[in-house]
Coordinates of C-alpha atoms and ligand atoms in Angstrom, one line a residue:
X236 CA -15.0 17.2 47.2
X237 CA -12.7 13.8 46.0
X238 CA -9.4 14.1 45.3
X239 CA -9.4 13.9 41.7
X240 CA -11.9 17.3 41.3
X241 CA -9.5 18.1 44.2
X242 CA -6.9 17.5 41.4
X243 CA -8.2 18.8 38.9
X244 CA -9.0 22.6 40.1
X245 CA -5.5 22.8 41.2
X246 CA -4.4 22.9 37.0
X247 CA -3.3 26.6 36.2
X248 CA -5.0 28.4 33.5
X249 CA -3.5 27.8 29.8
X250 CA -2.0 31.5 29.9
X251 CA -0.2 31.0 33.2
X252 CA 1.3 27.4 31.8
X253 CA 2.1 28.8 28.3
X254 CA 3.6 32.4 30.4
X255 CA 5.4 29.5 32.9
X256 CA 6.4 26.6 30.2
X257 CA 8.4 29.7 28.2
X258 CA 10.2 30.9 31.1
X259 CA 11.3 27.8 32.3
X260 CA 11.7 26.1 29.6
X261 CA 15.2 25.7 27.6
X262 CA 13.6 25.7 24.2
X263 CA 15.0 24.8 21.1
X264 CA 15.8 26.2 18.3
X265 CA 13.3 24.0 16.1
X266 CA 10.7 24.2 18.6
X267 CA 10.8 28.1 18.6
X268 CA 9.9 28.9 15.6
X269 CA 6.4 27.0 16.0
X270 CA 3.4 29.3 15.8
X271 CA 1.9 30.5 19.4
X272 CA -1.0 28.9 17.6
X273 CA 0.2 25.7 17.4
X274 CA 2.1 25.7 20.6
X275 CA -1.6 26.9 22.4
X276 CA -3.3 23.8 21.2
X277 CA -0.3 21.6 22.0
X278 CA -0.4 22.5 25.6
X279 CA -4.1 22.3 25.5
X280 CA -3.8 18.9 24.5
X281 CA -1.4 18.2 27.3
X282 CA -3.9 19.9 29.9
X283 CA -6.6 17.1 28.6
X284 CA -4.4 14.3 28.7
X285 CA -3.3 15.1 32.1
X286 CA -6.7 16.1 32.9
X287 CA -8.2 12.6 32.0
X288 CA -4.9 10.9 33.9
X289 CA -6.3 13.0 37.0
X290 CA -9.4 11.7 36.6
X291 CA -8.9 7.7 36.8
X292 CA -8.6 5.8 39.2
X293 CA -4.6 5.6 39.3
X294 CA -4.7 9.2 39.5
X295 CA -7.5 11.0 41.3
X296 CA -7.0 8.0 44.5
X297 CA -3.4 9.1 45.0
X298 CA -2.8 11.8 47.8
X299 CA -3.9 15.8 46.7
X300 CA -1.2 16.4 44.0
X301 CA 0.9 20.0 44.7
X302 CA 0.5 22.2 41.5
X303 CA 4.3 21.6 41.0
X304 CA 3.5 18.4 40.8
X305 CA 0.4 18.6 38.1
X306 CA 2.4 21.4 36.5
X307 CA 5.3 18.8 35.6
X308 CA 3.3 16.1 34.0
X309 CA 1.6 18.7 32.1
X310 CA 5.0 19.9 30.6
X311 CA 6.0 16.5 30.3
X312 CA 3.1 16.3 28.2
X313 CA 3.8 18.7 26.5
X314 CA 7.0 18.0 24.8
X315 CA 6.1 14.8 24.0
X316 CA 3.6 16.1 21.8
X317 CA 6.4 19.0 20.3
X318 CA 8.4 16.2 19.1
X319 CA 5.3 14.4 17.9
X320 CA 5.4 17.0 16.3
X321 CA 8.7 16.3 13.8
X322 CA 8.4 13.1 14.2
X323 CA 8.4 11.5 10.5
X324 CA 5.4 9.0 10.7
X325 CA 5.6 7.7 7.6
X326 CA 8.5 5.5 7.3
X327 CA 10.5 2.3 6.2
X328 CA 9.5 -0.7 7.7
X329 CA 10.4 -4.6 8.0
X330 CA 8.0 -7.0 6.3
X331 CA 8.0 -10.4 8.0
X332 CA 4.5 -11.4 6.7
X333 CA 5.4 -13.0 3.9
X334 CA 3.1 -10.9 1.4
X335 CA 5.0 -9.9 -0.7
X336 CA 2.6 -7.0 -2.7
X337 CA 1.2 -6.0 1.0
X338 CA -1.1 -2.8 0.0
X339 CA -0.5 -1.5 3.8
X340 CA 3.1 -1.8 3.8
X341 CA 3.2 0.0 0.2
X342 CA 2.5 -3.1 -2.4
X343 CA 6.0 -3.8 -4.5
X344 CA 9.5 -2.2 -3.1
X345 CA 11.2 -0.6 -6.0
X346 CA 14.0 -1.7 -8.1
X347 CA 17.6 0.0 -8.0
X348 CA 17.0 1.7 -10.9
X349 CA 14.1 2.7 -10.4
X350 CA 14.8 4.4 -7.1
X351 CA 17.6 6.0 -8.9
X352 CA 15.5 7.5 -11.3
X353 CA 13.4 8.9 -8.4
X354 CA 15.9 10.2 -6.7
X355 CA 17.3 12.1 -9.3
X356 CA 14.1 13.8 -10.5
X357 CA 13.9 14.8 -6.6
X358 CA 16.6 16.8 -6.9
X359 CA 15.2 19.8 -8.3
X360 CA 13.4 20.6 -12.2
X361 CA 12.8 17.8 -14.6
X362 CA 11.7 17.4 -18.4
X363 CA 8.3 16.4 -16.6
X364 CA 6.3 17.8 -19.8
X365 CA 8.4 19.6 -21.6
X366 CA 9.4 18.7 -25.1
X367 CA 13.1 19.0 -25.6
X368 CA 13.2 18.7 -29.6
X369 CA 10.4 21.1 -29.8
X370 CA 11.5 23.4 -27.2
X371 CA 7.8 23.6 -25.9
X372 CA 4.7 21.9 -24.0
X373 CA 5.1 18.4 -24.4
X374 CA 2.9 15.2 -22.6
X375 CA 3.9 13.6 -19.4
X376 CA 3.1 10.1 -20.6
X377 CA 5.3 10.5 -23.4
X378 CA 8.3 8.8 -21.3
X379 CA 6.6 5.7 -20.9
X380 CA 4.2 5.3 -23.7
X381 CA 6.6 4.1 -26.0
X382 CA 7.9 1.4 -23.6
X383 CA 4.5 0.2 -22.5
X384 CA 3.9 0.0 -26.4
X385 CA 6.8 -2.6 -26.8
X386 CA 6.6 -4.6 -24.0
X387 CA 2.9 -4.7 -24.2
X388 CA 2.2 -5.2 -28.1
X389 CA -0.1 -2.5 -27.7
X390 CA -0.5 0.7 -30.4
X391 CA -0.4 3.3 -27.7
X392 CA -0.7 3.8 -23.5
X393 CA -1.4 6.2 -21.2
X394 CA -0.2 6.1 -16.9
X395 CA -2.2 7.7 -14.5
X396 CA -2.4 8.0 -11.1
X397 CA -3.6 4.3 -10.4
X398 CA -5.4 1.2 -11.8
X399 CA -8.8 2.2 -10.0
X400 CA -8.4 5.5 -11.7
X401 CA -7.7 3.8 -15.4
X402 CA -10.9 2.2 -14.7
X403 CA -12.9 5.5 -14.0
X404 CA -10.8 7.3 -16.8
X405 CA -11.6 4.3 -19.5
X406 CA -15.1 4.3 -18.4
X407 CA -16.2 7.9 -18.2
X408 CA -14.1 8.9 -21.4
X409 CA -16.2 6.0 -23.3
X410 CA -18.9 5.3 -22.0
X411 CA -20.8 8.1 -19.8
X412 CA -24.1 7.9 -20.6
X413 CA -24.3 4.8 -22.2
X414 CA -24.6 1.1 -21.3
X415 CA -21.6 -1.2 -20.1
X416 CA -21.8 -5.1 -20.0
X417 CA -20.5 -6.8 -17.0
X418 CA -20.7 -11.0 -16.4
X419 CA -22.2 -11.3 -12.7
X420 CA -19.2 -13.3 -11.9
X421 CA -17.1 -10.4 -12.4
X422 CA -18.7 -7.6 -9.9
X423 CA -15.8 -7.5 -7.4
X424 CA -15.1 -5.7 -5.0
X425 CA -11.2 -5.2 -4.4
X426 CA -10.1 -4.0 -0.9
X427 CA -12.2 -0.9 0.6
X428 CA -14.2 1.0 -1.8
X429 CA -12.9 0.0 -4.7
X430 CA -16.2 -2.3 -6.0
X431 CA -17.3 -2.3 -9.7
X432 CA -20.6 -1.3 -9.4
X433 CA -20.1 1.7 -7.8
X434 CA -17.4 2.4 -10.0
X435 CA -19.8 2.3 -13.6
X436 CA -21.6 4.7 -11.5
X437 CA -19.1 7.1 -11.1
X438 CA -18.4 6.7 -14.2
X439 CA -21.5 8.1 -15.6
X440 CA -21.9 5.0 -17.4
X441 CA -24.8 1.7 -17.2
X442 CA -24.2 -1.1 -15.5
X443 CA -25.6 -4.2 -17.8
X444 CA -25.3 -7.1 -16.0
X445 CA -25.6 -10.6 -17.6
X446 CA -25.0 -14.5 -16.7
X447 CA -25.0 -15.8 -12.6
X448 CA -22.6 -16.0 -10.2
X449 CA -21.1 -19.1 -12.1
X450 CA -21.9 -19.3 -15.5
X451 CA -22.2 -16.6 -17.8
X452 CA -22.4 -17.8 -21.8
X453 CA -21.6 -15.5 -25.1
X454 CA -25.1 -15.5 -25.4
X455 CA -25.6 -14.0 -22.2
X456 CA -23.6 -11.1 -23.3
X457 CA -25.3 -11.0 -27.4
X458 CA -28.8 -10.8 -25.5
X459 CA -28.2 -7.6 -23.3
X460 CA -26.2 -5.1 -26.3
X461 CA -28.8 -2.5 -27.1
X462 CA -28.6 0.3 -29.5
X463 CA -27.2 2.4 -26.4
X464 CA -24.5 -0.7 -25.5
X465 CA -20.8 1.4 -25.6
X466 CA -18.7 -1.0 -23.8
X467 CA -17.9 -5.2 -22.7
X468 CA -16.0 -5.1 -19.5
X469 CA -14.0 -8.2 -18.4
X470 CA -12.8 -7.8 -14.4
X471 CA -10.0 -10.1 -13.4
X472 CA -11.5 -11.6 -9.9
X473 CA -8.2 -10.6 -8.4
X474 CA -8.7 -11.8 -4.7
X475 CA -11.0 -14.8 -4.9
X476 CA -11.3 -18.5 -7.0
X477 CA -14.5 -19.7 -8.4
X478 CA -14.1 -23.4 -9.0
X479 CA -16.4 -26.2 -9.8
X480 CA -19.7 -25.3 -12.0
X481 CA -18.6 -22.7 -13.3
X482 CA -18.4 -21.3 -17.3
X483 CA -16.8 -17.8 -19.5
X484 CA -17.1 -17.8 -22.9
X485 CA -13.0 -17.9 -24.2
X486 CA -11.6 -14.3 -24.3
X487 CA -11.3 -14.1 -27.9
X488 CA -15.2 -14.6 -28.4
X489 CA -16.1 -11.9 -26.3
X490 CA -13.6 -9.9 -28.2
X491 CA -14.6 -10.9 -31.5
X492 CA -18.5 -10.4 -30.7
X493 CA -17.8 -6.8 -29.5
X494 CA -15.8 -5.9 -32.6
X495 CA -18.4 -7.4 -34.7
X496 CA -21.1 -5.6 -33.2
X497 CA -18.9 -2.4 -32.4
X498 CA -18.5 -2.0 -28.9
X499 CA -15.4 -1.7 -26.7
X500 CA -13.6 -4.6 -25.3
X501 CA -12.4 -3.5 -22.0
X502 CA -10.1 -5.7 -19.8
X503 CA -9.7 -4.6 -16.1
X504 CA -6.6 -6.8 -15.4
X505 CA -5.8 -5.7 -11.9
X506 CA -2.6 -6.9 -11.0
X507 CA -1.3 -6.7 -15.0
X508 CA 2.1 -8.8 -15.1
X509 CA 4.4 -8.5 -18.5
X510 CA 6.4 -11.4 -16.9
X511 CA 4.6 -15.2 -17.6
X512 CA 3.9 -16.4 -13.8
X513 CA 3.1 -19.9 -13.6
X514 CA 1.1 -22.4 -15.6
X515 CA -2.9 -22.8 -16.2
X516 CA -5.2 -21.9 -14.0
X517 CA -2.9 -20.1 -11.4
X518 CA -1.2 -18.1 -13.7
X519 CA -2.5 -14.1 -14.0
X520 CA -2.8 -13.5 -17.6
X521 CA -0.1 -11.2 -19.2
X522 CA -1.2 -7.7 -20.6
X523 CA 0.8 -9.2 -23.7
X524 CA -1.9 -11.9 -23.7
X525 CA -4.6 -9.9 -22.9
X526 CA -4.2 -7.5 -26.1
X527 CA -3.3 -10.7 -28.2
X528 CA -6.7 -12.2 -27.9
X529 CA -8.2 -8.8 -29.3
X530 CA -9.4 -6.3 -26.3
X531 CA -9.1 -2.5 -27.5
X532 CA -8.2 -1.3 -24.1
X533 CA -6.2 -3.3 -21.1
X534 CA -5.9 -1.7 -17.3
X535 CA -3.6 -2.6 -14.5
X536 CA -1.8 -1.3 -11.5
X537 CA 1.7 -0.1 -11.8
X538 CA 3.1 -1.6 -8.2
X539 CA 1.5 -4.7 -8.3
X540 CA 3.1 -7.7 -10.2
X541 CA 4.4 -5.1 -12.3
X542 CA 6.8 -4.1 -9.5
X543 CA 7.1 -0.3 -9.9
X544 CA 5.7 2.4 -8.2
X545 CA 1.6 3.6 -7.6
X546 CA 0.1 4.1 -11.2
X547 CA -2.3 2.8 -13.4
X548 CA -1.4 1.5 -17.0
X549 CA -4.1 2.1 -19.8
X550 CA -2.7 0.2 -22.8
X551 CA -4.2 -0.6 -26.5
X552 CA -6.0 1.1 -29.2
X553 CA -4.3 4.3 -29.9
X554 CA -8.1 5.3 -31.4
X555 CA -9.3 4.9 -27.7
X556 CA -6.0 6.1 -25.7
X557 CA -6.3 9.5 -28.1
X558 CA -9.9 10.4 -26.6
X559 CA -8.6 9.1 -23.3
X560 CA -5.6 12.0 -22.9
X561 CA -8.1 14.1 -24.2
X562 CA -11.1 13.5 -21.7
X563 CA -11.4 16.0 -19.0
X564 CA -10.9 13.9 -15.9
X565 CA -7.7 12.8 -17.0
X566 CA -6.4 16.4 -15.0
X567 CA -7.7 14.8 -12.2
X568 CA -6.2 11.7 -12.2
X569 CA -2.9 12.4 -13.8
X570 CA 0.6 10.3 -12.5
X571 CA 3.1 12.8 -10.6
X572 CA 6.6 13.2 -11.3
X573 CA 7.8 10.7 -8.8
X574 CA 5.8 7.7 -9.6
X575 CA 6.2 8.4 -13.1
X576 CA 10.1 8.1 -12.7
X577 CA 9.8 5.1 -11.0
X578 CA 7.3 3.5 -13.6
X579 CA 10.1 4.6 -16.1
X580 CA 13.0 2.8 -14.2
X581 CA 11.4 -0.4 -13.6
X582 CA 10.0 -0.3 -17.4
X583 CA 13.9 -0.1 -18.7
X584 CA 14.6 -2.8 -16.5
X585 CA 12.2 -5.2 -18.0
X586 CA 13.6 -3.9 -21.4
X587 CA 17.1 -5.5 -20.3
X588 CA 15.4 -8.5 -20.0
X589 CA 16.7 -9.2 -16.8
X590 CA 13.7 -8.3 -14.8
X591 CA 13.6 -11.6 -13.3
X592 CA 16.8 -10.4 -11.4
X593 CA 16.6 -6.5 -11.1
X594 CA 13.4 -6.0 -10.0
X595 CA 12.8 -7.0 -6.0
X596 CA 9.2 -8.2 -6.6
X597 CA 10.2 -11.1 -9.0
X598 CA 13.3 -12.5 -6.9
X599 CA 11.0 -11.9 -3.8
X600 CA 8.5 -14.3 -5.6
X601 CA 11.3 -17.5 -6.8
X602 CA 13.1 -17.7 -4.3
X603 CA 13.6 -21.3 -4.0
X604 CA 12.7 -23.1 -1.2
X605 CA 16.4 -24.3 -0.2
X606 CA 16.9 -20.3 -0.2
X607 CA 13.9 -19.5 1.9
X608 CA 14.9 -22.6 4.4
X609 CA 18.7 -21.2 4.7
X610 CA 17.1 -17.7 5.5
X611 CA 15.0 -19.1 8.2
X612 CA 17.7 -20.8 9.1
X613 CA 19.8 -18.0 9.8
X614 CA 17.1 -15.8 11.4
X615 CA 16.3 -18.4 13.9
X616 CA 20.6 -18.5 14.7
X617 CA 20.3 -14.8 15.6
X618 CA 18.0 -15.9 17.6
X619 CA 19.8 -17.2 20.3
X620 CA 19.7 -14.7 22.3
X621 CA 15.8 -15.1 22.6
X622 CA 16.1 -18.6 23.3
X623 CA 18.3 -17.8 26.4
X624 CA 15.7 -15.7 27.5
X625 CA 13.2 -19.0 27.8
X626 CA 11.3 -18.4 24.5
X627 CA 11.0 -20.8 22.3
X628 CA 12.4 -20.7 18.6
X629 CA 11.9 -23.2 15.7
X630 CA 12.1 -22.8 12.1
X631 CA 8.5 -23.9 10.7
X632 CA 7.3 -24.0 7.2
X633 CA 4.7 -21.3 6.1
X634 CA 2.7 -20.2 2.8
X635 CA 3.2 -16.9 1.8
X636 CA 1.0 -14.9 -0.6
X637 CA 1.6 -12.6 -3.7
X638 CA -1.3 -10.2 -2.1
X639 CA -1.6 -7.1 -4.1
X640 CA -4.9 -9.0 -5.9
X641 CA -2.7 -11.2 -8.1
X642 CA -2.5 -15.2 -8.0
X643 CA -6.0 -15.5 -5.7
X644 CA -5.4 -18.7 -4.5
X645 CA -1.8 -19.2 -5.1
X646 CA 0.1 -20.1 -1.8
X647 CA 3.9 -19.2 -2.3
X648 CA 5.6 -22.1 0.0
X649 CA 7.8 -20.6 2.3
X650 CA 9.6 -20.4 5.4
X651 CA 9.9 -18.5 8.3
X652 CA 10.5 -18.6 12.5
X653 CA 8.1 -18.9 14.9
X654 CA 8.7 -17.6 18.6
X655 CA 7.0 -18.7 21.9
X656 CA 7.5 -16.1 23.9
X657 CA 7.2 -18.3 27.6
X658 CA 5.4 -15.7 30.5
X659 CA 5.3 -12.8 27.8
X660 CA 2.1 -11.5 26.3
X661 CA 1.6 -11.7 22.4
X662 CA -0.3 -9.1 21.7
X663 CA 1.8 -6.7 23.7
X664 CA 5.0 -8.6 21.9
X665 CA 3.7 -7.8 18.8
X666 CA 2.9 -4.4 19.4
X667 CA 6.2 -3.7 20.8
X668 CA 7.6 -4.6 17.5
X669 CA 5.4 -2.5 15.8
X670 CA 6.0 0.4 18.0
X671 CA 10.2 0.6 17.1
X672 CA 11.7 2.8 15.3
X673 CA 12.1 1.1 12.3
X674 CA 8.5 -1.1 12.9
X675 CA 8.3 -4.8 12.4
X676 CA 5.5 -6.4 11.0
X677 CA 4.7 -10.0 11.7
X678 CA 2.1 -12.6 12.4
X679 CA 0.8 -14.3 15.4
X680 CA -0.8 -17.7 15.2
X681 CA -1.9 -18.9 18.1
X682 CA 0.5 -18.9 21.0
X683 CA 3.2 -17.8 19.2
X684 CA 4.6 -15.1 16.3
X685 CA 5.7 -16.2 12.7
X686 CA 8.3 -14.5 11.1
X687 CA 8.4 -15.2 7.4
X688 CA 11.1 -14.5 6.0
X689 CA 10.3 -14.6 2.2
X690 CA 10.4 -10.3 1.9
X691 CA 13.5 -10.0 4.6
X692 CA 17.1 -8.8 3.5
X693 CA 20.5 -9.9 5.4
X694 CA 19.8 -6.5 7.0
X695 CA 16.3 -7.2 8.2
X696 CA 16.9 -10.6 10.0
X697 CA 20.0 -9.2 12.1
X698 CA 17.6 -6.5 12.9
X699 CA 14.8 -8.9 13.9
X700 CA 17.2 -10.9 16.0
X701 CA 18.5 -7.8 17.8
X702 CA 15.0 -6.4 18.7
X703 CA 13.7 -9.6 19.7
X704 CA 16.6 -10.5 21.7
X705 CA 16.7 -6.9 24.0
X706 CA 12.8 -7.7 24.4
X707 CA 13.3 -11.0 25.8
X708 CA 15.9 -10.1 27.8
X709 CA 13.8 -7.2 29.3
X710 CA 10.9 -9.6 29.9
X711 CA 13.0 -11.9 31.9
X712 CA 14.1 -8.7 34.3
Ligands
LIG1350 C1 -6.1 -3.8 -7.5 C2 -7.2 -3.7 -8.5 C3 -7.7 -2.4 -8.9 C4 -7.3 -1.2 -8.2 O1 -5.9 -0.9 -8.6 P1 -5.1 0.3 -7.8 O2 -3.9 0.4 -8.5 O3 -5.0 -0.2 -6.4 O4 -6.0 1.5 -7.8 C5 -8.7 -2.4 -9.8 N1 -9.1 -3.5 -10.4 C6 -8.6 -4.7 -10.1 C7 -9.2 -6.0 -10.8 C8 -7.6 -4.8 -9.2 O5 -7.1 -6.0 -8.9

């Protein structure tokens, strides 16, 4: 027999290492109250993993190991896993990629307000949908319609849980059943599984699709309405450019034509901003803007340029939105009390005016470049440290992104530090600073990692020079 089967028969049964773990064990408080259940398959777990360690190379070569021995790495194993176990997994983290609505480090960070407004609906009940006048049942969306309405221009609104859900919500309320126009140009797909076809089809509605890739002309769209047409929907292509031969009839013709002939004028806006965000083709087209050139219903997401928390915004025609908050599937797609506060704090803050300033997204996005330079500036003088320890540092000028499917195309100019790290390996660098306790997420190009520093605080760069410094210095042992 080899020494790893050798090994391997020598591990105790899971009843003597549970009866032996509890007896020598010093357990606390937190980990005593854990099911047997759970505590079974933990140690199971451990057995495996110690099991599979046996088994390599590394482990089955070395000499016979004692059942002491085995026993210990399987208890190691063991609490690792109980304090896996309340180990918060989801957590803050430190953006140094420069995109600023990253949809994996949880799109736009929340103003002050708004995470005040969370916080205190946290605490315990809340007026959630309850009508205070009245004294009975009232609607959830009720705190935020009437803002949307103003900032928007639009006759009524309704939040749900996201934008991909105001799209299925629009669609099946409206259109099940019957036909929905869509320009080829405009079949997207944005991030994972959220793709516009597909979407119609959960819907319960038709896809009609007119035009090509590049061109699609107002008489593409007055050739395909049938009898059985409900709906035009207009898709904003929120992460890609078409440029060169390439043609959409004006918005306010395709509105007019489906008002004439009766149909719905849908506008899937994606990212949605109320604030104006550059000029001609880069800009995203307000929701302001949108309703203006005459669609009856406008979608967009509620934390991407919009800067608030996860939600989807359905506002215009107050004939639609009414069959809308009636339509069955709304249940299932309805915003929760948290997100709902947060949507309400960052909509008073662009009632102030001062959105610009209070909400993180938009300073994120203007910071000036003689800011950006100053920040980099700084990050690369914590730095020092790292340099000491052989790396190489230099400030280098990057091009950030909005992300979050707004501005395709846009680069953001930007700044940020890139390290060398001499005789240390990137990937593992990089993982390493993934790995803390509050993670860091940057990016590598080539030999080295980039640190942008459009979407750090004061906070963040000290924190960045402090990790990378005790790194380096551990490298160079
Ligand atoms: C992002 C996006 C969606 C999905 O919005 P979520 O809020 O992420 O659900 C739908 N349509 C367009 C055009 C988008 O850009």
């Amino acid at each position: 027999m080899n020494k790893a089967n050798e090994n391997l028969r020598r591990i105790p049964s899971i009843d003597q290492l549970m009866e032996w773990l509890e007896r020598s064990n010093p357990i606390e408080s937190e980990d005593h109250s854990i099911s047997y259940k759970i505590r079974v398959e933990l140690l199971r777990q451990a057995v495996d993993c110690v099991r599979q360690h046996l088994k390599t190379q590394d482990g089955g070569d070395r000499a016979v190991a004692d059942v002491d021995s085995i026993r210990d790495l399987i208890k190691d194993s063991y609490q690792r896993k109980m304090q896996e176990l309340f180990r918060v997994k989801l957590k803050k983290a430190i953006n140094a990629t420069g995109v600023v609505l990253h949809t994996n480090l949880g799109r736009a960070p929340l103003s002050q307000r708004a995470r005040e407004c969370v916080n205190e609906i946290m605490q315990g009940y809340c007026t959630l949908e309850y009508d205070l006048k009245q004294g009975q049942r009232g609607e959830r969306y009720s705190h935020v319609e009437d803002r949307l309405c103003k900032l928007t221009g639009a006759e009524a609104a309704l939040a749900v849980n996201n934008n991909a859900a105001a799209v299925l919500l629009t669609l099946s309320g409206l259109a099940q059943g019957r036909e929905v126009i869509v320009s080829r140009g405009e079949l997207v797909e944005i991030g994972g599984t959220f793709r516009i076809p597909d979407v119609i089809r959960q819907s319960g509605a038709k896809l009609i699709e007119v035009g090509t890739t590049n061109k699609t002309h107002l008489a593409d769209y007055v050739a395909a309405i049938s009898d059985n047409t409900a709906a035009i929907l207009k898709v904003h292509p929120s992460n890609f450019q078409m440029s060169g031969f390439t043609a959409h009839p004006p918005e306010e013709e395709l509105c007019r034509l489906a008002s004439e002939k009766g149909l719905i004028s849908i506008n899937d806006l994606g990212s949605g901003t109320l604030l104006p965000t550059g000029k001609g083709k880069a800009a995203e087209p307000t929701a302001q803007e949108c309703l203006q050139a005459g669609f009856d219903l406008v979608t967009f997401s509620g934390d991407k340029l919009l800067g608030a928390g996860q939600a989807g915004l359905i506002v215009g025609k107050k004939r639609w939105v009414d069959i809308l908050k009636k339509a069955p599937l709304l249940r299932a797609v309805r915003i929760d009390k948290l997100s709902l506060a947060a949507l309400e704090g960052t909509l008073i803050d662009y009632m102030t005016g001062l959105a610009e300033e209070r909400i993180p997204l938009w300073r994120l996005m203007s910071q000036s470049e003689d800011e950006l330079k100053a920040k980099a500036e700084k990050l690369a003088q914590e730095c020092d440290n790292v340099r000491k320890a052989g790396w190489e540092v230099r400030v280098v000028e990057t091009a950030s992104l909005s992300g979050g499917g707004a501005l395709p195309g846009t680069e953001l100019p930007s700044f940020g530090v890139e390290i060398l790290p001499r005789g240390a390996k990137l990937n593992n660098l990089g993982r390493e600073l993934r790995l803390l306790e509050t993670p860091i997420i940057c990016m590598t190009r080539e030999e080295a990692l980039i640190f942008d520093v459009r979407c750090l605080g004061d906070d963040d760069i000290s924190t960045i020079g402090e990790q990378l410094a005790e790194i380096s210095q551990r490298c160079r042992q």
